[in-house]
Coordinates of C-alpha atoms in Angstrom, one line a residue:
Chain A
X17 CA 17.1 5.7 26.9
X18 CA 13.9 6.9 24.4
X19 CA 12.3 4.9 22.3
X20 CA 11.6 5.8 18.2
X21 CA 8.2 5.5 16.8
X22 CA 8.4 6.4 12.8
X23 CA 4.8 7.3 11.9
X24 CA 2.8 6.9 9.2
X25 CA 0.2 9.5 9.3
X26 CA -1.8 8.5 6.4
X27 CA -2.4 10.9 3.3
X28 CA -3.5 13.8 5.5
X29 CA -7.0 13.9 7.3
X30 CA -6.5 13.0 10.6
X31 CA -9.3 10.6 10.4
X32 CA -7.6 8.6 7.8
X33 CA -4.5 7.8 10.6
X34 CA -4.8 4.4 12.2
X35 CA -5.7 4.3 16.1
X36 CA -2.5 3.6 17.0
X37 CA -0.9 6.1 15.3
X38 CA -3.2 8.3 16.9
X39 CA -2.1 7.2 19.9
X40 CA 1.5 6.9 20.2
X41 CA 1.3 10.8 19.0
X42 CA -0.7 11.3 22.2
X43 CA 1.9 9.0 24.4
X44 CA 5.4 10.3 23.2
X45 CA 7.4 13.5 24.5
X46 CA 8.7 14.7 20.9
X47 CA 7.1 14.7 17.5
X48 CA 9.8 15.2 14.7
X49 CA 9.0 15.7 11.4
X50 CA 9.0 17.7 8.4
X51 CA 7.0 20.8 8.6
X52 CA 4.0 20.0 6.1
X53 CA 3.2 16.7 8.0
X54 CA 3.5 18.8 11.3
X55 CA 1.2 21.1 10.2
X56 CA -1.5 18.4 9.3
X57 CA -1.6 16.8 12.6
X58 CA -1.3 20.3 15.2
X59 CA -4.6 19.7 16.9
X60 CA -3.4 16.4 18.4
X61 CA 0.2 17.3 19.4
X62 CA -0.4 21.1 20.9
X63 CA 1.5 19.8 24.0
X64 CA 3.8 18.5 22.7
X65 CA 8.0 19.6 22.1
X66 CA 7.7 19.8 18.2
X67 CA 10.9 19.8 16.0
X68 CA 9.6 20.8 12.2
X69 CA 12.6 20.6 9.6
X70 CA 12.1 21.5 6.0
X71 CA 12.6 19.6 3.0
X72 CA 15.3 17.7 2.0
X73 CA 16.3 17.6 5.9
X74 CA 15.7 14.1 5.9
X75 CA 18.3 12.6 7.3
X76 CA 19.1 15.5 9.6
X77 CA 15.6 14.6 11.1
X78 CA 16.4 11.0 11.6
X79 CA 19.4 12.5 13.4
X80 CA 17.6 14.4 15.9
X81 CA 14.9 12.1 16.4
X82 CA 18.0 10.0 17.5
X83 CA 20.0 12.1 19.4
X84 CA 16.8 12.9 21.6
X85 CA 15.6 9.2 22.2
X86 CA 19.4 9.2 23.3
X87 CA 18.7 11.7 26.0
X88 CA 15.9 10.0 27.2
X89 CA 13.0 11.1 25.2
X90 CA 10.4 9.3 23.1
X91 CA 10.2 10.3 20.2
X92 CA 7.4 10.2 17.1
X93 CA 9.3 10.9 13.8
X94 CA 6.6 11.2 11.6
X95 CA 6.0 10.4 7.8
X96 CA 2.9 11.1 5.7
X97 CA 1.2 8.1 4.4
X98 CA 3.1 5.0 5.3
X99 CA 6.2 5.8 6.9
X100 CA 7.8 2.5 4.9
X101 CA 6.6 3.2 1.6
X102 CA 8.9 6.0 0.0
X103 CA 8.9 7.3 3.9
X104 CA 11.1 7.9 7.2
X105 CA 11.2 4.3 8.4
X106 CA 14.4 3.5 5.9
X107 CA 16.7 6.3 7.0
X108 CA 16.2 6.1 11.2
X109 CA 17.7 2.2 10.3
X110 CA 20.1 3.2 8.4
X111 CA 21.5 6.0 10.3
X112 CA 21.2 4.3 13.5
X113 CA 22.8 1.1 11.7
X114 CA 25.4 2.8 10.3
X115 CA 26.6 4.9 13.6
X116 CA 25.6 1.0 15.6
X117 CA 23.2 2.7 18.2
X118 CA 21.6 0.5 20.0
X119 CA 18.0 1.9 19.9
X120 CA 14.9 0.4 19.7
X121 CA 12.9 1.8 16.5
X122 CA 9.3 0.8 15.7
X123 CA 7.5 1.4 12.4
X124 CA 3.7 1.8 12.4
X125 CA 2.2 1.6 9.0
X126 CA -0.4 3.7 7.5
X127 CA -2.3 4.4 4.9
X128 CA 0.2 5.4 1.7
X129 CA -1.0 7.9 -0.5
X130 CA -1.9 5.1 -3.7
X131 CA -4.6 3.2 -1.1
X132 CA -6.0 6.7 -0.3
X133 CA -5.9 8.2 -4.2
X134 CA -7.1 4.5 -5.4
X135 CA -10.3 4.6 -2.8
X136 CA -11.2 8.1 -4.3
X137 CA -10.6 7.0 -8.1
X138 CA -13.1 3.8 -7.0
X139 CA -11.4 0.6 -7.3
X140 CA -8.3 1.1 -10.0
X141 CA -5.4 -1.4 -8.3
X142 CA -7.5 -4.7 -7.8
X143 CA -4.9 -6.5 -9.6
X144 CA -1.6 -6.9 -9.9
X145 CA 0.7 -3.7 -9.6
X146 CA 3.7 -1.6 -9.8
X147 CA 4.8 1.1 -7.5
X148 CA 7.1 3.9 -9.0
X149 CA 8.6 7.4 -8.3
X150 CA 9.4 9.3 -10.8
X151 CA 12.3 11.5 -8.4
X152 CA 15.1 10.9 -9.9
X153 CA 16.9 12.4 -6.4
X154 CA 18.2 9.5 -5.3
X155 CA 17.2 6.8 -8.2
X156 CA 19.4 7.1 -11.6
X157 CA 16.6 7.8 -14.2
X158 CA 17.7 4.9 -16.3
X159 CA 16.8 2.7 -13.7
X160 CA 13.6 4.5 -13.2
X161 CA 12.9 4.2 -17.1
X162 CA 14.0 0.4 -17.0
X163 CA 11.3 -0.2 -14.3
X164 CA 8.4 1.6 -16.3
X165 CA 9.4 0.0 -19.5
X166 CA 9.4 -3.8 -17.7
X167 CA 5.7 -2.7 -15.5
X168 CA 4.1 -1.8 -18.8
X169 CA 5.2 -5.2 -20.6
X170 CA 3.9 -6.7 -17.5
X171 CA 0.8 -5.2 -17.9
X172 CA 0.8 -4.3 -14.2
X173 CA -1.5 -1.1 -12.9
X174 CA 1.4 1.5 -12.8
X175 CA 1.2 4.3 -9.8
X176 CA 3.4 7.1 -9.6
X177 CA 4.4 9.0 -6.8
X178 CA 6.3 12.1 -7.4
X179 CA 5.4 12.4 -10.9
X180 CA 6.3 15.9 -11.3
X181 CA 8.6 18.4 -10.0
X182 CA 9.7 22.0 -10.5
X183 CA 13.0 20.5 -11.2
X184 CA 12.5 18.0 -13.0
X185 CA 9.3 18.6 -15.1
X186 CA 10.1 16.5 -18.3
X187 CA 10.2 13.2 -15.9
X188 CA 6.1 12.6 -16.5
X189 CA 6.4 13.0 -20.0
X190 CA 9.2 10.9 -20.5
X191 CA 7.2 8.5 -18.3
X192 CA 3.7 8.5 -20.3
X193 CA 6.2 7.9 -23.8
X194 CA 7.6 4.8 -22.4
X195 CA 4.2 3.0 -21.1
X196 CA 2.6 4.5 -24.5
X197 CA 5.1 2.1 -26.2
X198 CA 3.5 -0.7 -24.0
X199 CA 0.0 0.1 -23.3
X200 CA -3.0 1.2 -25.2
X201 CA -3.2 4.9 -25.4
X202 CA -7.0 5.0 -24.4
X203 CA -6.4 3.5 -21.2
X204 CA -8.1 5.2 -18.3
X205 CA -5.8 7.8 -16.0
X206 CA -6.8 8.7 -12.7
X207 CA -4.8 11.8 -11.2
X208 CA -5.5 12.7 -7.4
X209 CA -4.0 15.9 -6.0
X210 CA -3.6 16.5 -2.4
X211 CA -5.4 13.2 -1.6
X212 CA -7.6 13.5 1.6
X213 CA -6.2 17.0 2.3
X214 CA -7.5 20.5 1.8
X215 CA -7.5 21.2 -2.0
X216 CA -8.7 17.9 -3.3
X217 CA -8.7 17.3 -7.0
X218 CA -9.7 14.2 -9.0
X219 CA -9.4 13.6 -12.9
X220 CA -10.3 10.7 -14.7
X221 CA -8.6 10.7 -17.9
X222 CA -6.6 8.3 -20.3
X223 CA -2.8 7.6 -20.7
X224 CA -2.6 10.0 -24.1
X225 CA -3.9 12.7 -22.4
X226 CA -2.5 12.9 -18.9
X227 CA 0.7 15.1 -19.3
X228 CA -1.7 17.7 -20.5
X229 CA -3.0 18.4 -17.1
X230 CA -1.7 19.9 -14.1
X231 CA 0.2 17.5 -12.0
X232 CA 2.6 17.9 -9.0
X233 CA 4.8 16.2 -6.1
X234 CA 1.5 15.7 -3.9
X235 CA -0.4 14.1 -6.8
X236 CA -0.5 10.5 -7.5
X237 CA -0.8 9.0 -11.1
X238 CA -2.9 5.6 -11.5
X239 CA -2.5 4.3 -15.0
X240 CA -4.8 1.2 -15.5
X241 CA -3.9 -2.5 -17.3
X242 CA -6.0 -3.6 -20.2
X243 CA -9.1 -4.4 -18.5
X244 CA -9.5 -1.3 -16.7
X245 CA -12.8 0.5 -17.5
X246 CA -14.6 3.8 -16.1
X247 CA -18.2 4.1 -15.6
X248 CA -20.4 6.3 -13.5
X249 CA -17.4 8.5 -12.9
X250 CA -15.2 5.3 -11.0
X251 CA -12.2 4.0 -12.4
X252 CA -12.4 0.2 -11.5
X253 CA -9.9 -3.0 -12.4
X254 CA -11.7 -6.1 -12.5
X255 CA -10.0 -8.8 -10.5
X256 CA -11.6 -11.3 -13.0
X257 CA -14.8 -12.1 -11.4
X258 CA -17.5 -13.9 -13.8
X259 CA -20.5 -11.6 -12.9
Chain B
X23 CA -32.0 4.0 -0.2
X24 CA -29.3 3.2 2.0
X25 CA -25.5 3.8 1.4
X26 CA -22.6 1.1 1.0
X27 CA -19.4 2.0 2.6
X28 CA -16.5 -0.6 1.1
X29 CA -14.1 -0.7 4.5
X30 CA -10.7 -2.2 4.8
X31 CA -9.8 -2.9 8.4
X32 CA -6.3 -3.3 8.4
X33 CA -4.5 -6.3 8.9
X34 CA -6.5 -7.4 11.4
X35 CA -5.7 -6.0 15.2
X36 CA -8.0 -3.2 15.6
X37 CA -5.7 -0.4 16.6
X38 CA -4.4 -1.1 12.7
X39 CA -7.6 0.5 11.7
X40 CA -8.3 4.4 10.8
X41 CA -10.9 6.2 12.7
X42 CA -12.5 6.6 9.9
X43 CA -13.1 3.0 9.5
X44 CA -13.5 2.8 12.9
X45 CA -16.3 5.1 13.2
X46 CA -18.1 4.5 9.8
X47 CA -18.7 0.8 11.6
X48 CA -19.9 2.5 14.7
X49 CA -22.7 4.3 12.3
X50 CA -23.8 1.9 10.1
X51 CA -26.8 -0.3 10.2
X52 CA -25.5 -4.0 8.8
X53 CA -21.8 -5.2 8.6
X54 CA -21.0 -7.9 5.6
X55 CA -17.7 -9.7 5.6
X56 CA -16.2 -13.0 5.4
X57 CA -16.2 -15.0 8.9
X58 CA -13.0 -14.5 9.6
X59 CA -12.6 -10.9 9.5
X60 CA -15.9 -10.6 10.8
X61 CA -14.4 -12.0 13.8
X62 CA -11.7 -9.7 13.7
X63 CA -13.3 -6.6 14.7
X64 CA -16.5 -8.8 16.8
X65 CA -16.0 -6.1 19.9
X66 CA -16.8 -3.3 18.0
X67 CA -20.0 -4.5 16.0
X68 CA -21.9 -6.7 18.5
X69 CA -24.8 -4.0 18.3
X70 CA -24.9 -4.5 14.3
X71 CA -26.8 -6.6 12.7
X72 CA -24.2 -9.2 10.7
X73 CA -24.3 -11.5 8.0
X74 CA -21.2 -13.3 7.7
X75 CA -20.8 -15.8 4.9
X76 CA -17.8 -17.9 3.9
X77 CA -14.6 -18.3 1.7
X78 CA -15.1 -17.6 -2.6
X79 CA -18.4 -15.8 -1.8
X80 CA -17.4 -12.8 -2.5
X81 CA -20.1 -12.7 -5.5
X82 CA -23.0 -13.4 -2.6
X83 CA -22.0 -11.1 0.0
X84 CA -21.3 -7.9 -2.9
X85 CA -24.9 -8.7 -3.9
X86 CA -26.3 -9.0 -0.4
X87 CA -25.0 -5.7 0.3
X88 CA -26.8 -4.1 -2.3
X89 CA -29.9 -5.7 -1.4
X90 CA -29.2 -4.4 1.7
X91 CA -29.1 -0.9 0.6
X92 CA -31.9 -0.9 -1.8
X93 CA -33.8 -2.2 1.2
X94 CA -32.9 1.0 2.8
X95 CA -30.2 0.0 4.9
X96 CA -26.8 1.7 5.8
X97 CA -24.1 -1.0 4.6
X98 CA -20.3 -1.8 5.9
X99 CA -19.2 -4.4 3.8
X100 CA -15.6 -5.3 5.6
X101 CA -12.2 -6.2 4.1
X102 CA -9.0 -7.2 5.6
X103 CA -6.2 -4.6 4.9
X104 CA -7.0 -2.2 2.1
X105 CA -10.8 -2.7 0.6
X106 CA -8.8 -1.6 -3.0
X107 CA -6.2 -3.9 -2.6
X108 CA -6.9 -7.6 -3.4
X109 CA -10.3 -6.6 -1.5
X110 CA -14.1 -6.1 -2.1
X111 CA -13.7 -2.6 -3.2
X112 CA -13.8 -3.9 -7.2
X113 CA -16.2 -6.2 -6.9
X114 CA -18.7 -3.8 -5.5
X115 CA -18.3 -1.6 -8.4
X116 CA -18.5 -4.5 -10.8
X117 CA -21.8 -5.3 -9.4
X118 CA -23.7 -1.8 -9.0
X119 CA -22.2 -1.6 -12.6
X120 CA -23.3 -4.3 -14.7
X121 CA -26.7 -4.2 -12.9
X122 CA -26.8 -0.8 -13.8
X123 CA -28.2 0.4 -10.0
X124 CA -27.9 4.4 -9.0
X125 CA -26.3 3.6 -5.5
X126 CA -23.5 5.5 -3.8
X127 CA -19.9 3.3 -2.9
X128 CA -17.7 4.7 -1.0
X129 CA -14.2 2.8 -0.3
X130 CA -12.7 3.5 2.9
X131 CA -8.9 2.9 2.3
X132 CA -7.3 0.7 5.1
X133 CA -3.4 -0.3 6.0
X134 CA -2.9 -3.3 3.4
X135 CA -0.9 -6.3 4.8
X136 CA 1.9 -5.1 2.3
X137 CA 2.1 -2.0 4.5
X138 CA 2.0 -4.2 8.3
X139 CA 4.3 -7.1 7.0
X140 CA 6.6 -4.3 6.0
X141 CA 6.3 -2.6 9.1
X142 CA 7.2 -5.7 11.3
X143 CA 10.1 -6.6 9.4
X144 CA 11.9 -2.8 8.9
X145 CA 12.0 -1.1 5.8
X146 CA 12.3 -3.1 3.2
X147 CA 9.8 -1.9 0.7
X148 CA 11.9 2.1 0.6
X149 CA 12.1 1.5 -3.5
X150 CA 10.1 1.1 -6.5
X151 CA 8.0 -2.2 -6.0
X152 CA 5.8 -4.6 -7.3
X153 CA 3.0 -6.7 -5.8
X154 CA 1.3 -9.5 -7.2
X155 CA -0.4 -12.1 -6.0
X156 CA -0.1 -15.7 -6.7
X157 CA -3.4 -17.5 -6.6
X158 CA -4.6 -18.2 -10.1
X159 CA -7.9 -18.4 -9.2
X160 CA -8.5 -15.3 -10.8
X161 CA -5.7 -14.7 -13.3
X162 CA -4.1 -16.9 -15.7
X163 CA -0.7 -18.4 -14.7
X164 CA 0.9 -17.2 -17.6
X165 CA 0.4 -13.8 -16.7
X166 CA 1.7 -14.2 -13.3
X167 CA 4.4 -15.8 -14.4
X168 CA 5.4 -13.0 -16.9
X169 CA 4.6 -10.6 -14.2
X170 CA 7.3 -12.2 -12.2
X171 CA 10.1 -12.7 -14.9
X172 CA 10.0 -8.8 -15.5
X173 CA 9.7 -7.6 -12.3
X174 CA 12.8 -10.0 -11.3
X175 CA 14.3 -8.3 -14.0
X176 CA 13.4 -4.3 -12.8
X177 CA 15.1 -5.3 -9.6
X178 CA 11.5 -3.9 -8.0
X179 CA 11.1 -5.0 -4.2
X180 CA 8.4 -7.7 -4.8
X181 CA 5.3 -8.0 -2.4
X182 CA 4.3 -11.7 -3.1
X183 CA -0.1 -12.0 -1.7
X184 CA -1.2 -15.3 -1.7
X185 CA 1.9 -17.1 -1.7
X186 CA 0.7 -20.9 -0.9
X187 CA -2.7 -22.4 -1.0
X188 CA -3.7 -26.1 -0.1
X189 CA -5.0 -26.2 -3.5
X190 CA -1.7 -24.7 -5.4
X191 CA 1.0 -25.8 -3.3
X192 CA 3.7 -25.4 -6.2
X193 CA 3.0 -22.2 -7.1
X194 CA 5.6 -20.3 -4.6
X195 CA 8.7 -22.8 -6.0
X196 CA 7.7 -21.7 -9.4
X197 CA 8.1 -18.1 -8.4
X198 CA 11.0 -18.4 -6.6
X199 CA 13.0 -20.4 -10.1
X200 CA 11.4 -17.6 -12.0
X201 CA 12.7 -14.8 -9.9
X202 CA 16.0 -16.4 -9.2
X203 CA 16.5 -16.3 -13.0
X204 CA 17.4 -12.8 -12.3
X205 CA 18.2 -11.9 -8.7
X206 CA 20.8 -13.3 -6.6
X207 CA 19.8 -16.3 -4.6
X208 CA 21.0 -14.5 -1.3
X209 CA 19.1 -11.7 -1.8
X210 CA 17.1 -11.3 1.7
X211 CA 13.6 -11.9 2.1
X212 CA 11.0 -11.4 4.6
X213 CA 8.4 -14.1 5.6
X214 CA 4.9 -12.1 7.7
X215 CA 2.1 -14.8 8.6
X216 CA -0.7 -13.3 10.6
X217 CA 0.7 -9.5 10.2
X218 CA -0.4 -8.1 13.5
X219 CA -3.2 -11.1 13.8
X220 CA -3.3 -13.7 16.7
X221 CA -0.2 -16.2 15.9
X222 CA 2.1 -13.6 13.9
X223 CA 5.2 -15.1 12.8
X224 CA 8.5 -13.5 11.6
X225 CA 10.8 -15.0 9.5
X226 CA 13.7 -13.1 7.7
X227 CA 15.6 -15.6 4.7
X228 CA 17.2 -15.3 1.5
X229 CA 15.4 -15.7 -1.8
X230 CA 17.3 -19.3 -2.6
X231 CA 15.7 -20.9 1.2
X232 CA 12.5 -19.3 1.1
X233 CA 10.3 -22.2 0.0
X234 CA 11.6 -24.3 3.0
X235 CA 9.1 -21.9 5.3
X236 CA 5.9 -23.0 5.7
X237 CA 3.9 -20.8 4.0
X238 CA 0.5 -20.5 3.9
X239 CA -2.8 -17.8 2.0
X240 CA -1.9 -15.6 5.4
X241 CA 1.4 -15.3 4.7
X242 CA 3.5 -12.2 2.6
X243 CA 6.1 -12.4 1.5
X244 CA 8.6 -9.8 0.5
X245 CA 11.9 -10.3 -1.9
X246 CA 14.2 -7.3 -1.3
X247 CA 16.0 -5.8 -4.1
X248 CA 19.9 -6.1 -5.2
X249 CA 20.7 -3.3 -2.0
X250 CA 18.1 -4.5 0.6
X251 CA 20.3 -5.7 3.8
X252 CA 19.7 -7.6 7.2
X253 CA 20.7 -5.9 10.5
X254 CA 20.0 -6.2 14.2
X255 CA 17.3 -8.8 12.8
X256 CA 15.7 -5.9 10.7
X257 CA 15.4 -5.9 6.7
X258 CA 16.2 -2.6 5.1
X259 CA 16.4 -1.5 1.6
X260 CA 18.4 1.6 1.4
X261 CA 16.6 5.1 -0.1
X262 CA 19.9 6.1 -1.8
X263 CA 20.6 8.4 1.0
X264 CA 24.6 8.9 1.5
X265 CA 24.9 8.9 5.0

């Protein structure tokens, strides 16, 4: 029997991907995954038996990544970013728990898309904060709204991953309307697109006016807490040093 | 004028590290850090010249690496996990800031221990979360304590940094009466010390025996959420995939 690495490849440059990462990509037989991620790691698997599905295949991914450790392969099921934060490492449990395979799976972490769009931004989540995607896929929105409604009171640095979709393009501005209740409108916004990968884009801007610019699935959505200030370009969160 | 490169090393074994972190090391001229992650990655700087100083000196070793670089020199100044995270990342801003000095940071983002401890123990952070840390060295008790209460209440996966110190012993019981306020006492919960360090240990609980671990500043912990689950030793919190 195969083993199952799930991979977190980090937010997309190959050089933001950990060594070992790197490396169990080189060692393994099969590298499953959905076809964006595949795409940004081809130089280091050209040898490699590749099985790209598209989205919303997930779970019949985590399938075939089992059925071929089951035949003897080993097999890289990869994840962009951190494979256990909104990733692929959930689902191969849960599918192989559910069906009671006895598999070995292995999750190596990676750099998730808020540490990558945080070191670009300068240094907005040195406190306290609250992680929350706005995909209402497989999350009931009032639960979603419950958590951005408690993470404001709580003053927390809010990040948001999938703020906005093609489907569902009302969710950000639903989103900014509840913290606005909570939080200071002026507070400083930082908005990375495609993170680390081809197409870059940064904006710095505050919590009034960040619906008003152009803001997909790939982009991630900082809002600060009350102490968050922007100089020289960098959006930064004191941690409460006395300089 | 030399640059300063902010650079989270992961959690502490080296293949945990990006190659961009990894390399940026190999180029630089001086490495600053705290001893003990200096010691971490010792292999791959023993060319470098290092200055090293101890625990709450953060203040000192920001400032010597902008002596550093005024003086001309290229500067690493190290982090454990993610330099934006809990790290130096801030502080370095902070300093360049309010001394009002024209020098390029860059933060090289890094696998935070949230993202190893994760890893080790499954998937349990697959939902909305929260982290926050519990020393109040640098943040009021009040505010962590609110912070707590209304993330309890979110039923947000909670990433707890800083759990237990010599000096604030009583600060994890506090957290875990706050929290059970609103979450079930057997709610599962994962125990990391020394993530993917020398001496890792691996404990999976429930929220009402938690404090009964020792528990110590290397520790995280993470509370699952009202559908997180144990199985074949591994703690899960489901997507909200229908399998």
């Amino acid at each position: 029997m195969g083993w199952i690495k799930v991979v977190g490849i980090g937010p997309g440059d190959i050089n933001d991907m950990t060594l070992k990462a790197y490396n169990v990509l080189k060692e393994c037989d099969v590298v499953v995954g959905y076809t964006t991620y595949i795409n940004l790691i081809k130089p280091l698997i050209e040898d490699k038996e590749v099985i790209s599905l598209g989205m919303r295949k997930e779970i019949d991914r985590a399938k075939k990544a089992v059925e071929l450790a089951l035949q003897g392969k080993n097999v890289c099921i990869v994840s962009s970013g951190d494979a256990g934060i909104y990733g692929m490492a959930g689902l191969m449990f849960e599918v192989v728990h559910k069906e009671n395979i006895d598999l070995k799976i292995e999750v190596i972490p990676g750099v998730t898309a808020l540490n990558a769009a945080a070191a670009i931004l300068g240094a907005p989540v040195m406190q306290d904060f609250a992680v929350i995607s706005l995909s209402d896929h497989l999350v009931p929105w009032q639960v979603i709204e419950k958590r951005l409604a408690l993470s404001a009171q709580a003053d927390f640095v809010i990040v948001l991953y999938n703020p906005k979709s093609k489907e569902r393009p009302e969710n950000l501005m639903k989103a900014q309307k509840i913290i606005m209740k909570y939080k200071k409108e002026d507070i400083p916004v930082g908005i990375v697109k495609n993170a680390s990968r081809e197409g870059q884009q940064v904006i710095i801007t505050t919590l009034k006016e960040m619906a008003n610019y152009e803001i997909d699935m790939r982009t991630i959505v900082i809002i600060g807490n009350e102490s968050t200030y922007v100089e020289n370009g960098k959006m930064v969160t004191p941690r409460g040093y006395v300089l």
